[in-house]
mmCIF file of C-alpha atoms in Angstrom:
data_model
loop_
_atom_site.group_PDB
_atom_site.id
_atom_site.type_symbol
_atom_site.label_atom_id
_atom_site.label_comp_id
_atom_site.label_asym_id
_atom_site.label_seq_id
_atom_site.Cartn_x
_atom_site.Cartn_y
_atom_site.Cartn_z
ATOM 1 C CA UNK N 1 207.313 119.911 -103.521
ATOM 2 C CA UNK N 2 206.725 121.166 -106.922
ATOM 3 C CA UNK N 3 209.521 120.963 -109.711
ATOM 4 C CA UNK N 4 208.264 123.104 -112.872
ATOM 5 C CA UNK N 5 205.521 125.673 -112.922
ATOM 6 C CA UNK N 6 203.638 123.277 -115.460
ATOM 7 C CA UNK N 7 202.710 121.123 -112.710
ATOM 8 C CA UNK N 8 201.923 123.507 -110.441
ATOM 9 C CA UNK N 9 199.220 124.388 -113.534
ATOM 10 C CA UNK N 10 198.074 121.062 -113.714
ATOM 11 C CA UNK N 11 197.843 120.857 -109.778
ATOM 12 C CA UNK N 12 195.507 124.300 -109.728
ATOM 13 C CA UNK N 13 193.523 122.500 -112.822
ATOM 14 C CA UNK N 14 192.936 119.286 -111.045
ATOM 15 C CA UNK N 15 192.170 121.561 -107.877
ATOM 16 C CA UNK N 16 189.442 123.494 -110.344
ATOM 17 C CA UNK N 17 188.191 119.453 -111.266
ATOM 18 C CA UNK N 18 187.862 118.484 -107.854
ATOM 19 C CA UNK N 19 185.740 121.656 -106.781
ATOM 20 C CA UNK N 20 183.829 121.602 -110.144
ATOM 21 C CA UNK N 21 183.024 117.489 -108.946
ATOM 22 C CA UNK N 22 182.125 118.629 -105.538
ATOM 23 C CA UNK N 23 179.333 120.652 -107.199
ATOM 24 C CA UNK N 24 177.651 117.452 -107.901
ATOM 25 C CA UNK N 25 177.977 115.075 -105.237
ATOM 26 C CA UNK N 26 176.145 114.886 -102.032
ATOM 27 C CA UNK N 27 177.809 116.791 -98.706
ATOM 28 C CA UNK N 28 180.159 114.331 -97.354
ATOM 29 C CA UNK N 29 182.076 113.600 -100.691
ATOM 30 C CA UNK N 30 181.704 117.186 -101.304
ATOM 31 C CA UNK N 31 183.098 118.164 -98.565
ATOM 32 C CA UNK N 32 186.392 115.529 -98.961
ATOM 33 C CA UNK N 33 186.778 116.842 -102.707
ATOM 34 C CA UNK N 34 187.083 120.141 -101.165
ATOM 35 C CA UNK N 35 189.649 119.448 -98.571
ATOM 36 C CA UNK N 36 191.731 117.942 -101.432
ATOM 37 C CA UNK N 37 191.217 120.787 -103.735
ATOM 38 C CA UNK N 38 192.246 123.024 -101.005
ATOM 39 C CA UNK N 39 195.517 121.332 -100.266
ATOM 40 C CA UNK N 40 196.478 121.147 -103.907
ATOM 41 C CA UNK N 41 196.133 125.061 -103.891
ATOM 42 C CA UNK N 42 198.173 125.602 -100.781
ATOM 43 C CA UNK N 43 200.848 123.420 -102.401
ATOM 44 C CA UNK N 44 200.456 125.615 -105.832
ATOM 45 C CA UNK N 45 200.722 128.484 -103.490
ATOM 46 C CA UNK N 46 203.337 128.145 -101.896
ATOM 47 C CA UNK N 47 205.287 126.793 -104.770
ATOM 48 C CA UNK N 48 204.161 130.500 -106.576
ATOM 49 C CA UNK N 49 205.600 132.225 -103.243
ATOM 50 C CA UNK N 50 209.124 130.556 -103.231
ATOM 51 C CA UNK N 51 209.683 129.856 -107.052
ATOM 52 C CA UNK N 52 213.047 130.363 -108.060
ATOM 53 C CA UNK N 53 213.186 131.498 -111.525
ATOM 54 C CA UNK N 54 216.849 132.021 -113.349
ATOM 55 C CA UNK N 55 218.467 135.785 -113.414
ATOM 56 C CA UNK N 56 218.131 137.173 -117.376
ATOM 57 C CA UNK N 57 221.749 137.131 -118.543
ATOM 58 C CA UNK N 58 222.474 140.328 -120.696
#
């Protein structure tokens, strides 16, 4: 579970890290880096589909 949109940033950025690493390294690391990138995006994801934000008060 994700508590403030700021870390669900810095999830998606270390997700970015990850995939930008896997670049580098040979296929099975890659391929671990990428299956770890991938679930910190469905968390991000699904913390972007059932964020509550607060009703504007007039």
């Amino acid at each position: 579970m994700l508590r403030t949109d700021q870390h669900a940033a810095q999830l998606r950025h270390r997700a970015d890290h990850l995939t930008h690493q896997a670049e580098h390294l040979p296929d099975s690391i890659a391929e671990r880096l990428h299956t770890a990138a991938a679930r910190l995006r469905h968390h991000v994801d699904t913390h972007d589909a059932t964020r509550i934000t607060p009703e504007p008060t007039s």
